[in-house]
mmCIF file with all atom_site columns, C-alpha atoms in Angstrom:
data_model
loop_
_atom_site.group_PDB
_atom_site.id
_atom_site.type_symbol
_atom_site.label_atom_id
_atom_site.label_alt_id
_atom_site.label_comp_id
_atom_site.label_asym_id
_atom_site.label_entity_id
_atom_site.label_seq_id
_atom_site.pdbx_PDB_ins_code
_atom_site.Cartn_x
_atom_site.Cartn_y
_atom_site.Cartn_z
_atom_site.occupancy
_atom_site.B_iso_or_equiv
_atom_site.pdbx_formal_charge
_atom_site.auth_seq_id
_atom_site.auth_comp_id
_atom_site.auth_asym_id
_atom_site.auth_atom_id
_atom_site.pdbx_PDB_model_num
ATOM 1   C CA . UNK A 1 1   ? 28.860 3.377   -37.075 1.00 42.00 ? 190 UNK A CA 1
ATOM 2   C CA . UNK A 1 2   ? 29.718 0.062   -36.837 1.00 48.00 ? 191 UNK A CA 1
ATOM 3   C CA . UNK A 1 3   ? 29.292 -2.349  -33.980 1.00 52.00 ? 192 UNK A CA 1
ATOM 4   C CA . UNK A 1 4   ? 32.139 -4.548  -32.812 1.00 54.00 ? 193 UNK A CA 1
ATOM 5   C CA . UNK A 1 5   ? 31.291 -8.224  -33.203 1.00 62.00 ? 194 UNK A CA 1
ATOM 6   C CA . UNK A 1 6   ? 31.721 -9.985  -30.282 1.00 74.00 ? 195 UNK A CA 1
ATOM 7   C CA . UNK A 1 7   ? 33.433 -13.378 -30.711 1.00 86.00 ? 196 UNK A CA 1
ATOM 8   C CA . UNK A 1 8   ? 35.943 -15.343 -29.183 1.00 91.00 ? 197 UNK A CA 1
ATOM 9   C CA . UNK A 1 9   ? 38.802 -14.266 -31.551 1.00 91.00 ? 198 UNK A CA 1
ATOM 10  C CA . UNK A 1 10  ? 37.935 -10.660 -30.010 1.00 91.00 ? 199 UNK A CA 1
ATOM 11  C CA . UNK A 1 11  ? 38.238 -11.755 -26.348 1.00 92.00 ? 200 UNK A CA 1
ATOM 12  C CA . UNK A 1 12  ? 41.464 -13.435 -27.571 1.00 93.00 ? 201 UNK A CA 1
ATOM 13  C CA . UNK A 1 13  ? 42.728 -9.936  -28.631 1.00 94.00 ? 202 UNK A CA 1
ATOM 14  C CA . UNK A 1 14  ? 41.475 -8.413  -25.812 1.00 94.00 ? 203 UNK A CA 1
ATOM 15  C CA . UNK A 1 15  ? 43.126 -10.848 -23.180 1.00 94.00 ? 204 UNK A CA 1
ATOM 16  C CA . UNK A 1 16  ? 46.266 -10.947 -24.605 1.00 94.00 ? 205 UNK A CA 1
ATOM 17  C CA . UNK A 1 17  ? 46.257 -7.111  -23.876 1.00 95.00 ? 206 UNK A CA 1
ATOM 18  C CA . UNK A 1 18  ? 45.280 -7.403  -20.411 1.00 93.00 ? 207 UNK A CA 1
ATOM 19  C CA . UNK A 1 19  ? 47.890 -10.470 -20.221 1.00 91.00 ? 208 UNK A CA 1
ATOM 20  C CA . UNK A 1 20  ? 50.460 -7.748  -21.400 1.00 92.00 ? 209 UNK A CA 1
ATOM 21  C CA . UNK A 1 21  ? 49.325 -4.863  -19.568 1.00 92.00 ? 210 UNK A CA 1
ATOM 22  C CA . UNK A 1 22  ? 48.982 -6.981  -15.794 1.00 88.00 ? 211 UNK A CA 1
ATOM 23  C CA . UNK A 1 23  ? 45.078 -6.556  -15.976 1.00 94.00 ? 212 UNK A CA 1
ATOM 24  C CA . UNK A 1 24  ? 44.183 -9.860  -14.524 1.00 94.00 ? 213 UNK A CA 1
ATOM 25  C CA . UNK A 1 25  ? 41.159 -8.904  -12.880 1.00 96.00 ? 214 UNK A CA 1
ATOM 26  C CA . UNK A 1 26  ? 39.615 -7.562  -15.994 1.00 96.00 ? 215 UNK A CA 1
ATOM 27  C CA . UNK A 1 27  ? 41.092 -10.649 -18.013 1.00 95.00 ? 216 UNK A CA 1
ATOM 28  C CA . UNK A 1 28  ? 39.053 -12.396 -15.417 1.00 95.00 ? 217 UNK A CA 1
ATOM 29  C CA . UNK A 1 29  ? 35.755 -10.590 -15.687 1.00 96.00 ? 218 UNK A CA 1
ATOM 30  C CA . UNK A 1 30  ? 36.211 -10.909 -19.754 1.00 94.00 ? 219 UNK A CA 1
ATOM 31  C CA . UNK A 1 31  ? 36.570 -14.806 -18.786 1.00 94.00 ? 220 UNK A CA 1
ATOM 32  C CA . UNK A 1 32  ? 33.479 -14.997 -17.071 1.00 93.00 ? 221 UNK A CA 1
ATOM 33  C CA . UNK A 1 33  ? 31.665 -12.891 -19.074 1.00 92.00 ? 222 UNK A CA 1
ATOM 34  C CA . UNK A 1 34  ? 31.647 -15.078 -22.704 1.00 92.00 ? 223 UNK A CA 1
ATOM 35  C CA . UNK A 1 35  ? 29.122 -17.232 -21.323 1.00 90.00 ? 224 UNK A CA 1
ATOM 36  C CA . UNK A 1 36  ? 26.650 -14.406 -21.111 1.00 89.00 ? 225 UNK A CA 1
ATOM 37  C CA . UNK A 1 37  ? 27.566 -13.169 -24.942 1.00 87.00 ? 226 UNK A CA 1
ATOM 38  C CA . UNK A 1 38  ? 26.964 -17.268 -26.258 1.00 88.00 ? 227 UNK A CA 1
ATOM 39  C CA . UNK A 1 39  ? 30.646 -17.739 -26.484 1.00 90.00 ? 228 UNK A CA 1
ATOM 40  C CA . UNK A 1 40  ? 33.166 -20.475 -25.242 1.00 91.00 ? 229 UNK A CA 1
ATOM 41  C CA . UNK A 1 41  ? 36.338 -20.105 -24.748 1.00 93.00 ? 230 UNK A CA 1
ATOM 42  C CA . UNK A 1 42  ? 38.971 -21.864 -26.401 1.00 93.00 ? 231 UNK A CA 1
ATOM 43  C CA . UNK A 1 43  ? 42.616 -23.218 -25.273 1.00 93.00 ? 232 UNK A CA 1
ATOM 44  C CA . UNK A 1 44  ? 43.734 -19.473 -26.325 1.00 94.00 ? 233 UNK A CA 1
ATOM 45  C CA . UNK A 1 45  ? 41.343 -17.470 -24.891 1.00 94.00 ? 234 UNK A CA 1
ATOM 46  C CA . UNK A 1 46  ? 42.126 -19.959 -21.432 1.00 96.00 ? 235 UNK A CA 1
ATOM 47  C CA . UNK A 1 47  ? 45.668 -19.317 -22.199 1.00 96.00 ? 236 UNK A CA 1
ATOM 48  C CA . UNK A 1 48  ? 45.347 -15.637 -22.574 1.00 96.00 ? 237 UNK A CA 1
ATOM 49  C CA . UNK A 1 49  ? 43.848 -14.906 -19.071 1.00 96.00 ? 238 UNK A CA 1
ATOM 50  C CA . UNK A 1 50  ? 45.986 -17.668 -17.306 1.00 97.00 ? 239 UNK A CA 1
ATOM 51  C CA . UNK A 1 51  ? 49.042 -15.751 -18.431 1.00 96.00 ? 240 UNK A CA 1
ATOM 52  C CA . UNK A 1 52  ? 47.467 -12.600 -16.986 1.00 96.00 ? 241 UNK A CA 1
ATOM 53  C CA . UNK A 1 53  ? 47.057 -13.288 -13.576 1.00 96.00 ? 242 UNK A CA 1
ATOM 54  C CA . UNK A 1 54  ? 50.400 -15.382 -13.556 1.00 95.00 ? 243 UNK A CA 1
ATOM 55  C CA . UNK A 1 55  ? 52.207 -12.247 -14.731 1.00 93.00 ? 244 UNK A CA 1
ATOM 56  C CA . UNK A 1 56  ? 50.752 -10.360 -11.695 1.00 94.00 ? 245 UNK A CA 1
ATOM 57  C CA . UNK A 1 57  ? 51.972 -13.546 -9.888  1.00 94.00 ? 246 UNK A CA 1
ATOM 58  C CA . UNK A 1 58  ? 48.727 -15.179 -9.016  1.00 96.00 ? 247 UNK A CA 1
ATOM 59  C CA . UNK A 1 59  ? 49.902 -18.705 -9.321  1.00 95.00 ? 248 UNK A CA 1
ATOM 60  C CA . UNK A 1 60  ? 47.274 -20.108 -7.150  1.00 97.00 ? 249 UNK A CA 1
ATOM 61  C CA . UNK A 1 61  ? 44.413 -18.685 -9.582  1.00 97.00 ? 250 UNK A CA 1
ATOM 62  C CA . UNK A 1 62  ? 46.280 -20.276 -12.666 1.00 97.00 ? 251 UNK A CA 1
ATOM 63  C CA . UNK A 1 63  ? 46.277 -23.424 -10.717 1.00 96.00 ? 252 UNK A CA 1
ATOM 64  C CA . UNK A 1 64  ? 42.635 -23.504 -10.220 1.00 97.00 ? 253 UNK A CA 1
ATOM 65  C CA . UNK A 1 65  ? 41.700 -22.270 -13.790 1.00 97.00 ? 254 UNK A CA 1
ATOM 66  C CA . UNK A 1 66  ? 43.978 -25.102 -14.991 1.00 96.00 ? 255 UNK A CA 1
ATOM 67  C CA . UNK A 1 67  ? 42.092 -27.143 -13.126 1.00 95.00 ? 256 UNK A CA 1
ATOM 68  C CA . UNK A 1 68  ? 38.505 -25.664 -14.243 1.00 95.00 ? 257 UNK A CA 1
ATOM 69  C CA . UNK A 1 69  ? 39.287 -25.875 -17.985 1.00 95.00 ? 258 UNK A CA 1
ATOM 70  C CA . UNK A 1 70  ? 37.730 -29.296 -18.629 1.00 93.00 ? 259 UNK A CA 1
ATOM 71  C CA . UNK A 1 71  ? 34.573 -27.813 -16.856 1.00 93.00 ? 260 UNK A CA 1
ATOM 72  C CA . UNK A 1 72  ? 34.659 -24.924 -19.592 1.00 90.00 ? 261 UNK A CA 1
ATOM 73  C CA . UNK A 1 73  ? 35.122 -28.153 -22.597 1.00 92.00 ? 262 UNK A CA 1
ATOM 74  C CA . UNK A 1 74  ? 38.686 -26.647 -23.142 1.00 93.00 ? 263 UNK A CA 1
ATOM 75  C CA . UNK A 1 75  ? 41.490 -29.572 -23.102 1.00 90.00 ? 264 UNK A CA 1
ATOM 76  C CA . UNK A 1 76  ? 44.578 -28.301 -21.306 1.00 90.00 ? 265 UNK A CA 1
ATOM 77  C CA . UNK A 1 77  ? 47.479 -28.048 -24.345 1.00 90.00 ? 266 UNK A CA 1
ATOM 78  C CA . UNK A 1 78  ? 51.217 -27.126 -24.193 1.00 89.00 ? 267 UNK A CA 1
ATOM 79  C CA . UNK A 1 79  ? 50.384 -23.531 -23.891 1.00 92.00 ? 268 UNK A CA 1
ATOM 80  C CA . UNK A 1 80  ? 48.028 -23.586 -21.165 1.00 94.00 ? 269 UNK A CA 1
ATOM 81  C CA . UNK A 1 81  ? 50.371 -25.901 -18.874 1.00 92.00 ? 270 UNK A CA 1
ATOM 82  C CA . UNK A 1 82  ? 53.546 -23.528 -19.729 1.00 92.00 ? 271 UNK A CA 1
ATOM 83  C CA . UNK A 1 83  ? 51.771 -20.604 -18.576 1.00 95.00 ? 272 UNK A CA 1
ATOM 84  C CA . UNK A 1 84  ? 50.590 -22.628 -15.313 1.00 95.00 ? 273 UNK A CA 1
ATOM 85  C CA . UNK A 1 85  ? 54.639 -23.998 -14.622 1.00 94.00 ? 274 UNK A CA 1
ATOM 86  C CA . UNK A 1 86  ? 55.710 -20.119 -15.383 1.00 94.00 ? 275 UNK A CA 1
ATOM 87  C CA . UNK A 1 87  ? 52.859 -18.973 -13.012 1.00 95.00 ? 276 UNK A CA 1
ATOM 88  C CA . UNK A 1 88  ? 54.326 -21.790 -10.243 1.00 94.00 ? 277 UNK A CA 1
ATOM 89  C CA . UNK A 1 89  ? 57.960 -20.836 -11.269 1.00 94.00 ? 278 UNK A CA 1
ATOM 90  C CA . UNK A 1 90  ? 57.184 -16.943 -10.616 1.00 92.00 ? 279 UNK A CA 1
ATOM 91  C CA . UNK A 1 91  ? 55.628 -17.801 -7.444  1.00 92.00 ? 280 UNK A CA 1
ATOM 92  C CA . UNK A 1 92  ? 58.288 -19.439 -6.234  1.00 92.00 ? 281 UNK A CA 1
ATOM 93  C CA . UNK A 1 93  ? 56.239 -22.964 -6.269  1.00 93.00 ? 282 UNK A CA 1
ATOM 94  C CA . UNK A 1 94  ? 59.152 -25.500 -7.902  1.00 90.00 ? 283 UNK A CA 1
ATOM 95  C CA . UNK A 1 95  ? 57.674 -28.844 -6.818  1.00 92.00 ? 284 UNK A CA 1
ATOM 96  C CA . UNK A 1 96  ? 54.174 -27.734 -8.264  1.00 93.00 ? 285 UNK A CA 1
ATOM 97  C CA . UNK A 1 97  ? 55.797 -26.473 -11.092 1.00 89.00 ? 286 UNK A CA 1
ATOM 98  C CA . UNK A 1 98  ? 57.695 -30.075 -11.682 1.00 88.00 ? 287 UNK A CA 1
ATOM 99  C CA . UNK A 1 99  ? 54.791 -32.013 -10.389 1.00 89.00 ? 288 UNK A CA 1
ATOM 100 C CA . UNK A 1 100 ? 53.195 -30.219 -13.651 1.00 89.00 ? 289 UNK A CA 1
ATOM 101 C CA . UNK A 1 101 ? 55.411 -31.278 -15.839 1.00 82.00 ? 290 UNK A CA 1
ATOM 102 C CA . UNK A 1 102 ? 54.563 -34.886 -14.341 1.00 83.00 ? 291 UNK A CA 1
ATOM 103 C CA . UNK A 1 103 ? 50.661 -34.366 -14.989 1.00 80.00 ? 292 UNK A CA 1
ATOM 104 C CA . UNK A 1 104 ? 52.125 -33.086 -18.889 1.00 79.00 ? 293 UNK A CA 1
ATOM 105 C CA . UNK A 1 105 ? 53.607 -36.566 -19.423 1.00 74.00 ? 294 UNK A CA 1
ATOM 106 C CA . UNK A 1 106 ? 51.193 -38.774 -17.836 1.00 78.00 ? 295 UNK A CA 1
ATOM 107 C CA . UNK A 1 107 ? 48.512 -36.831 -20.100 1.00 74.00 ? 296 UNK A CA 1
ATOM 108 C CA . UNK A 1 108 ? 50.617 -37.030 -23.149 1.00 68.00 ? 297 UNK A CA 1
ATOM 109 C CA . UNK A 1 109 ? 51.177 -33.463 -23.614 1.00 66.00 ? 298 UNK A CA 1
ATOM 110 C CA . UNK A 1 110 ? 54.755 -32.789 -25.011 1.00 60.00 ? 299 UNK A CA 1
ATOM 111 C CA . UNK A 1 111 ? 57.295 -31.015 -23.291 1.00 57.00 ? 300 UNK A CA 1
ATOM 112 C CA . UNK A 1 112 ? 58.360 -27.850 -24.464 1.00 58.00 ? 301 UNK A CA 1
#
């Protein structure tokens, strides 16, 4: 038997799945937890969980793990600020969604 290797292109997997199935909790907990297994998590991994809890429509928690990823050494990228303007546009939140798209350009990320 085998042991599953725990790295960060595992959590990846993983929190796409909870992104898919609305588990944003657990994508949370997973999030959290890669410090305690040596691991960092990458734009993707970041991505992965954003998209989860802005599928279950928790735009203000996107917001604040946008805002958290340069404290995790993860540079926001297109993906990561398209999942936080979906998050804002699910939520109802236009001007934060367009004041992110501001933030994009004066950062120099591309639109998509």
């Amino acid at each position: 038997h085998k042991s599953l290797e725990h790295d960060t292109a595992t959590y990846n997997a993983v929190l796409r799945a909870c992104a898919q199935s609305g588990c944003w909790q657990l994508s949370l907990a997973l999030l959290d937890a890669m410090p305690l297994k040596t691991l960092a998590p990458d734009p993707v991994t970041c991505s992965a969980a954003m998209s989860a809890c802005g599928r279950a429509g928790q735009w203000q928690k996107v917001l604040e793990m946008l805002a958290e990823l340069p404290s995790k050494s993860v540079e926001a990228d297109l993906v990561t600020y398209n999942v936080a303007v979906s998050a804002c546009d699910k939520g109802r939140q236009w001007k934060t969604a367009l004041d992110l798209s501001s933030v994009m350009s004066c950062m120099r990320v591309p639109p998509d």
